[in-house]
Backbone atoms as SQL, in Angstrom:
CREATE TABLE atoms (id INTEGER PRIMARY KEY, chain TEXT, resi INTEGER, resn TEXT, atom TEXT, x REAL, y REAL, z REAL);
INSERT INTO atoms VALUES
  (1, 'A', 1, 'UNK', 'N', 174.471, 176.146, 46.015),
  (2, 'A', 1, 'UNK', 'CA', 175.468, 175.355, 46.724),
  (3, 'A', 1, 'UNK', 'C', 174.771, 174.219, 47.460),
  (4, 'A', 2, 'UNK', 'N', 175.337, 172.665, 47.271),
  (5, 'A', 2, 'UNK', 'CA', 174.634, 171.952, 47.917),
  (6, 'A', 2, 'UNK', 'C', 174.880, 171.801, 49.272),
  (7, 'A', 3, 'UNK', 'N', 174.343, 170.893, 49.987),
  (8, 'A', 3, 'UNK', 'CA', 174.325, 170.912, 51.576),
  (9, 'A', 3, 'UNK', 'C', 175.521, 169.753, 52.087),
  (10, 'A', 4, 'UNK', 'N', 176.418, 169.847, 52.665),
  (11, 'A', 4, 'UNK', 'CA', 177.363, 168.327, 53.414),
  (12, 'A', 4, 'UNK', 'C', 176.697, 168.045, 54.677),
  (13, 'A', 5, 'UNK', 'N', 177.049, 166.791, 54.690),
  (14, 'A', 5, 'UNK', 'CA', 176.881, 166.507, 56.190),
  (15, 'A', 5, 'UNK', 'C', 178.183, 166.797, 56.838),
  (16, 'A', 6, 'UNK', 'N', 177.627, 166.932, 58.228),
  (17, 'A', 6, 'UNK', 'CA', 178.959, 166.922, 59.039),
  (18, 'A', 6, 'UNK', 'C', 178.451, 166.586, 60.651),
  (19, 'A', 7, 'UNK', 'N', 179.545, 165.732, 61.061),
  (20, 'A', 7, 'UNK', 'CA', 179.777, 165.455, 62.544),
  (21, 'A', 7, 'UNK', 'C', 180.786, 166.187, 63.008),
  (22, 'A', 8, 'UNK', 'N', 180.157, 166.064, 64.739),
  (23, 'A', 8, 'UNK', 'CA', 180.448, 167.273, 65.511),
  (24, 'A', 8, 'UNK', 'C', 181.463, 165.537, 66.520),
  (25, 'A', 9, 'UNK', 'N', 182.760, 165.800, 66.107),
  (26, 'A', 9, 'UNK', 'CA', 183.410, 164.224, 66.908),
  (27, 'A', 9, 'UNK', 'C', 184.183, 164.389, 67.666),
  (28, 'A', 10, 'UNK', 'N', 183.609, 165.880, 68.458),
  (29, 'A', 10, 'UNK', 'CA', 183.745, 165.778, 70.143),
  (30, 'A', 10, 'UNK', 'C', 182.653, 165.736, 70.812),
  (31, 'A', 11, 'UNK', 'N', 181.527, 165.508, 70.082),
  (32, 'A', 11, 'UNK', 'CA', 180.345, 164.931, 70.701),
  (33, 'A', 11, 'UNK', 'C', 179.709, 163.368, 70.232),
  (34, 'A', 12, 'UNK', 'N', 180.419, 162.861, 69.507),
  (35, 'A', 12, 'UNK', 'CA', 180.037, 161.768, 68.886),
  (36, 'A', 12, 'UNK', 'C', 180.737, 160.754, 69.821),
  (37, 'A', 13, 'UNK', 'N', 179.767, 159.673, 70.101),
  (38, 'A', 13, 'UNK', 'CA', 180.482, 158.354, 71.396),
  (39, 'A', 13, 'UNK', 'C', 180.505, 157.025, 70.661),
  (40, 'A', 14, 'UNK', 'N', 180.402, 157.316, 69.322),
  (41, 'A', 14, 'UNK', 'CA', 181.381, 155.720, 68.784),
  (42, 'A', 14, 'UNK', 'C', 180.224, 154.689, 68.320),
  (43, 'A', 15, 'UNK', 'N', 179.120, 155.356, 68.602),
  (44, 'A', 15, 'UNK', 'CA', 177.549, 154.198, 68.884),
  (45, 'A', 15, 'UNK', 'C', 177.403, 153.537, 67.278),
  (46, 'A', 16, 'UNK', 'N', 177.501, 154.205, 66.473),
  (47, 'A', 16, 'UNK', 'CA', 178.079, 153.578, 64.566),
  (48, 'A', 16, 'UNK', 'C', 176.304, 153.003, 64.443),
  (49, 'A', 17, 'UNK', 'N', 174.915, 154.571, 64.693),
  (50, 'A', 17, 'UNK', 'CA', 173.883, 153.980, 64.843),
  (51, 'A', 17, 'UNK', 'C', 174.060, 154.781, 62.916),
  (52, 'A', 18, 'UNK', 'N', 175.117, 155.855, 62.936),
  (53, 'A', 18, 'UNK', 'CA', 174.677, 156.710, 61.448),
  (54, 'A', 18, 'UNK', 'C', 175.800, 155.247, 60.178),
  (55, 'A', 19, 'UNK', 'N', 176.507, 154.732, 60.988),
  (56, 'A', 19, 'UNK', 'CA', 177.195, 153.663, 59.957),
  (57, 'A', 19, 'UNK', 'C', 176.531, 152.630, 59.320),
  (58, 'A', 20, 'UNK', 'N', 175.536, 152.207, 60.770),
  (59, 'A', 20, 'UNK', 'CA', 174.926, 151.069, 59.944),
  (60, 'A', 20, 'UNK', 'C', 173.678, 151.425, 59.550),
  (61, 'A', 21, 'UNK', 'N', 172.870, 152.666, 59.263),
  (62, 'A', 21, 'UNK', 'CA', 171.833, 153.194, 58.815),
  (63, 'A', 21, 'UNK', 'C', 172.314, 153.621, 57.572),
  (64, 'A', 22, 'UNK', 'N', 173.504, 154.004, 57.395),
  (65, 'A', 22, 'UNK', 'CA', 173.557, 155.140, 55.928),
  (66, 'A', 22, 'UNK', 'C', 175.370, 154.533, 55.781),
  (67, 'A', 23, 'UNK', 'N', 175.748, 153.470, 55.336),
  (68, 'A', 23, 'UNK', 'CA', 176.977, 153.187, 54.945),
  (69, 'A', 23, 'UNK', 'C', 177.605, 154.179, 53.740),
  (70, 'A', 24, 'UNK', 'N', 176.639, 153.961, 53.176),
  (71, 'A', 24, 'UNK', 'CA', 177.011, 154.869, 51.725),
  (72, 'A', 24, 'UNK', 'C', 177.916, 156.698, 51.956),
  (73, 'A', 25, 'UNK', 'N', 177.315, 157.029, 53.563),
  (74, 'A', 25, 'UNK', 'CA', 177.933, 158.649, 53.866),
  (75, 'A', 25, 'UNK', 'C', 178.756, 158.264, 54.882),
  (76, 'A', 26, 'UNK', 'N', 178.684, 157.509, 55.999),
  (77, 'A', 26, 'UNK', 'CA', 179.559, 157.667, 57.166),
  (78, 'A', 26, 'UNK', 'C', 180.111, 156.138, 57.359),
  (79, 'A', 27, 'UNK', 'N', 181.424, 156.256, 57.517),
  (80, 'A', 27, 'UNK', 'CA', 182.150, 155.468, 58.339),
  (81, 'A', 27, 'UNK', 'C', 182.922, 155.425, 59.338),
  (82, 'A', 28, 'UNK', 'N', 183.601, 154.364, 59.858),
  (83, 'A', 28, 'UNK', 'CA', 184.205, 154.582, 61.678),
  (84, 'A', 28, 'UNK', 'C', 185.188, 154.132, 61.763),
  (85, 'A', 29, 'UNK', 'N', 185.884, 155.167, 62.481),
  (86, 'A', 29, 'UNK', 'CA', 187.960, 155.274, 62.322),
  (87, 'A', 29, 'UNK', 'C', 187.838, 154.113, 63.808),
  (88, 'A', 30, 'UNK', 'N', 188.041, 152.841, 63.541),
  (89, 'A', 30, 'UNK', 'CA', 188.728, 152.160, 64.820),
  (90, 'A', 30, 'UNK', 'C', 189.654, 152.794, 65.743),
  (91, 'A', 31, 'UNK', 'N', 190.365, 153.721, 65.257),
  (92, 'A', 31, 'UNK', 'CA', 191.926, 154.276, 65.699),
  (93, 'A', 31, 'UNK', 'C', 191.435, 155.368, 67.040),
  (94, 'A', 32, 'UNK', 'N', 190.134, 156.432, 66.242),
  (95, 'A', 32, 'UNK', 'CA', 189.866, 157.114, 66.942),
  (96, 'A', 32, 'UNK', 'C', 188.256, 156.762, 67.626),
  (97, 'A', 33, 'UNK', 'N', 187.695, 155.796, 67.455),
  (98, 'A', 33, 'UNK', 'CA', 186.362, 155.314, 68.048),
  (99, 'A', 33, 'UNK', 'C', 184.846, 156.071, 67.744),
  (100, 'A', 34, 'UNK', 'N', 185.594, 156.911, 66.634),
  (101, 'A', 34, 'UNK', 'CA', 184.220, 158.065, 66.033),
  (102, 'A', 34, 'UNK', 'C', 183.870, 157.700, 64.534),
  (103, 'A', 35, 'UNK', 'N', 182.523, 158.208, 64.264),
  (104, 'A', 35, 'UNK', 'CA', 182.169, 157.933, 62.774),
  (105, 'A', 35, 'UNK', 'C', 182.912, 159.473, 62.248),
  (106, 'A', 36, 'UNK', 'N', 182.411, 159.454, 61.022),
  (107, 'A', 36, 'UNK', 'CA', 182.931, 160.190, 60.557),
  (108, 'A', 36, 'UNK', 'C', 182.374, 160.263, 58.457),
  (109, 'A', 37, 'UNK', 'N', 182.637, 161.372, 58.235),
  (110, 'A', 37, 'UNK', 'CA', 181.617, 162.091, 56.422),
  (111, 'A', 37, 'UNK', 'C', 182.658, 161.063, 55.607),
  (112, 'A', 38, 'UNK', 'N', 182.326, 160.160, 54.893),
  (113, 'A', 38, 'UNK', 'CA', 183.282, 159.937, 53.301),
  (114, 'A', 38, 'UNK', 'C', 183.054, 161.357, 52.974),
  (115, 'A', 39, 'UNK', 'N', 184.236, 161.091, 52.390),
  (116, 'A', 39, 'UNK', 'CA', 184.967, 162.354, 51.237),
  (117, 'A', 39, 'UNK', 'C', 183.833, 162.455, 49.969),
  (118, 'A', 40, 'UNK', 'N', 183.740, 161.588, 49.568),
  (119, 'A', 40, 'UNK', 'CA', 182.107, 161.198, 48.520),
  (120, 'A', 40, 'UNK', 'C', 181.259, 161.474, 49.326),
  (121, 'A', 41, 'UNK', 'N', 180.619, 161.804, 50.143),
  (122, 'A', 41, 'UNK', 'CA', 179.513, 161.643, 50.741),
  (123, 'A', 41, 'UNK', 'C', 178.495, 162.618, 50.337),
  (124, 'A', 42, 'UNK', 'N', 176.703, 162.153, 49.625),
  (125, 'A', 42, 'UNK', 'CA', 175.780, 163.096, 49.124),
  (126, 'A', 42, 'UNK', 'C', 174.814, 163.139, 50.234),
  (127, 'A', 43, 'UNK', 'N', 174.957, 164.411, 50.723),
  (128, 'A', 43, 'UNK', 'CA', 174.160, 164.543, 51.547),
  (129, 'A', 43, 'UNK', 'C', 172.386, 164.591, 51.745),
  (130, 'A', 44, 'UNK', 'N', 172.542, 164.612, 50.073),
  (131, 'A', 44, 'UNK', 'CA', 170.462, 164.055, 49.463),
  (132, 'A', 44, 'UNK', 'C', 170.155, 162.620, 50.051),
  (133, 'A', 45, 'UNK', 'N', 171.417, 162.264, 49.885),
  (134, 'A', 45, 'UNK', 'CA', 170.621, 160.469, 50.202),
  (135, 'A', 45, 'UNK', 'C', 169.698, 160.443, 51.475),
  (136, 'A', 46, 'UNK', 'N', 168.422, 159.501, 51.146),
  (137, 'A', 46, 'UNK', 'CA', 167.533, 159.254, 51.658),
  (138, 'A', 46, 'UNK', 'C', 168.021, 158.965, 53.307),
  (139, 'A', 47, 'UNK', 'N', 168.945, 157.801, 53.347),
  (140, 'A', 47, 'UNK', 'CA', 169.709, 157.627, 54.763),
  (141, 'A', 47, 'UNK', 'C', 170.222, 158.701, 55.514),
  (142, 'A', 48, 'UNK', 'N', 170.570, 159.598, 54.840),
  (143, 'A', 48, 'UNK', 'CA', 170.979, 160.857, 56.277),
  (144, 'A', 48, 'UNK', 'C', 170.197, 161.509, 56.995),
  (145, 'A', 49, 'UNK', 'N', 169.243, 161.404, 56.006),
  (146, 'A', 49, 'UNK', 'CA', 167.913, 162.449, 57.759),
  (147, 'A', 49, 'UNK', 'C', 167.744, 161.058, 58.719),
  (148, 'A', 50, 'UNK', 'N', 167.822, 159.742, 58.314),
  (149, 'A', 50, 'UNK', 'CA', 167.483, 158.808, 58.881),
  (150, 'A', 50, 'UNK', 'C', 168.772, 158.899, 60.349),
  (151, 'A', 51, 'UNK', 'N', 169.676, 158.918, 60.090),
  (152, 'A', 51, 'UNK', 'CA', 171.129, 158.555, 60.702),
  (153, 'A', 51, 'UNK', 'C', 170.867, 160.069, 61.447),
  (154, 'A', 52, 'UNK', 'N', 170.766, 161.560, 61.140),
  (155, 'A', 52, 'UNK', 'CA', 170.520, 162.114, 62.094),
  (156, 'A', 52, 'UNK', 'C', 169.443, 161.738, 63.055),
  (157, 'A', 53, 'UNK', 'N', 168.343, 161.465, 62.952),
  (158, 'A', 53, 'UNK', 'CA', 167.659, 161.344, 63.741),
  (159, 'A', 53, 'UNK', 'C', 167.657, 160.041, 64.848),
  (160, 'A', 54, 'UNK', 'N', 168.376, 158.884, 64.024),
  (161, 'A', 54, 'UNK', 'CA', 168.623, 158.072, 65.008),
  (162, 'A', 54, 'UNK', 'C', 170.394, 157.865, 66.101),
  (163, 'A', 55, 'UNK', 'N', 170.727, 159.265, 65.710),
  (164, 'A', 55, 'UNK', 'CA', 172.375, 159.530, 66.517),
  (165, 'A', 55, 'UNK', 'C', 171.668, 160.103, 67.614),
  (166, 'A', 56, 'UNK', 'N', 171.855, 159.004, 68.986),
  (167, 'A', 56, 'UNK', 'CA', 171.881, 159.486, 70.160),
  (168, 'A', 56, 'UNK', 'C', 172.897, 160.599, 71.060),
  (169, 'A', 57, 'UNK', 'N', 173.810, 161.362, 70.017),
  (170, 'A', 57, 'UNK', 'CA', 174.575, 162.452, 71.091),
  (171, 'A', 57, 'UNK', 'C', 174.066, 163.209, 70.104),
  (172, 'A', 58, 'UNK', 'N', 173.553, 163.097, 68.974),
  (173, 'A', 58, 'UNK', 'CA', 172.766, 164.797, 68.025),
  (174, 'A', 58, 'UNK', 'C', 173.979, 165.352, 67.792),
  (175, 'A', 59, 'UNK', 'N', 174.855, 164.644, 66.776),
  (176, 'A', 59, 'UNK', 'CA', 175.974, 164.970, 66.924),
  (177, 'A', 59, 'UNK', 'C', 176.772, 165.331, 65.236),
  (178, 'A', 60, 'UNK', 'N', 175.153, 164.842, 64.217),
  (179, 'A', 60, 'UNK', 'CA', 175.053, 164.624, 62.965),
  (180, 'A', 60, 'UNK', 'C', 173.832, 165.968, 62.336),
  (181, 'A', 61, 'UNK', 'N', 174.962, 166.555, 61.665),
  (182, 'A', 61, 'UNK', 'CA', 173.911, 168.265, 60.784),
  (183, 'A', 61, 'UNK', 'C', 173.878, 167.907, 59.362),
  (184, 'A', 62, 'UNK', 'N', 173.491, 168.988, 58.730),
  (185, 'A', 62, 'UNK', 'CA', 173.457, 169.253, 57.413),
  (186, 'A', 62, 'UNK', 'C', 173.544, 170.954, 57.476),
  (187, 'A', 63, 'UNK', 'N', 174.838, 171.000, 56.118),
  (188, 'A', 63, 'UNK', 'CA', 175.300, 172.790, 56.715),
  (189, 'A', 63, 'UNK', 'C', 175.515, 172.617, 55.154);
């Protein structure tokens, strides 16, 4: 079974540091001020360990 990403977006503050690091997995609901997984989203891509590590609320896993 492969791995998803997932945000935790009652801890996530809108900062869009995992949007503009890794467009290809996460994007950001204007409506609600949080990023958030595309439905497509591969959680191998090179950009997601990047985008966890640079999300200042640690608010971005792999499960």
């Amino acid at each position: 079974m492969s791995e998803k990403v997932v945000i935790d977006e009652e801890e996530c503050i809108g900062c869009e540091a995992c949007v503009e690091c890794c467009p290809s997995v996460f994007a950001f609901d204007d409506d609600k001020v949080k990023a958030y997984v595309l439905d497509d989203a591969d959680a191998e891509e090179d950009c997601v360990d990047e985008a966890i590590a640079s999300c200042p609320a640690q608010c971005i896993s792999k499960e």
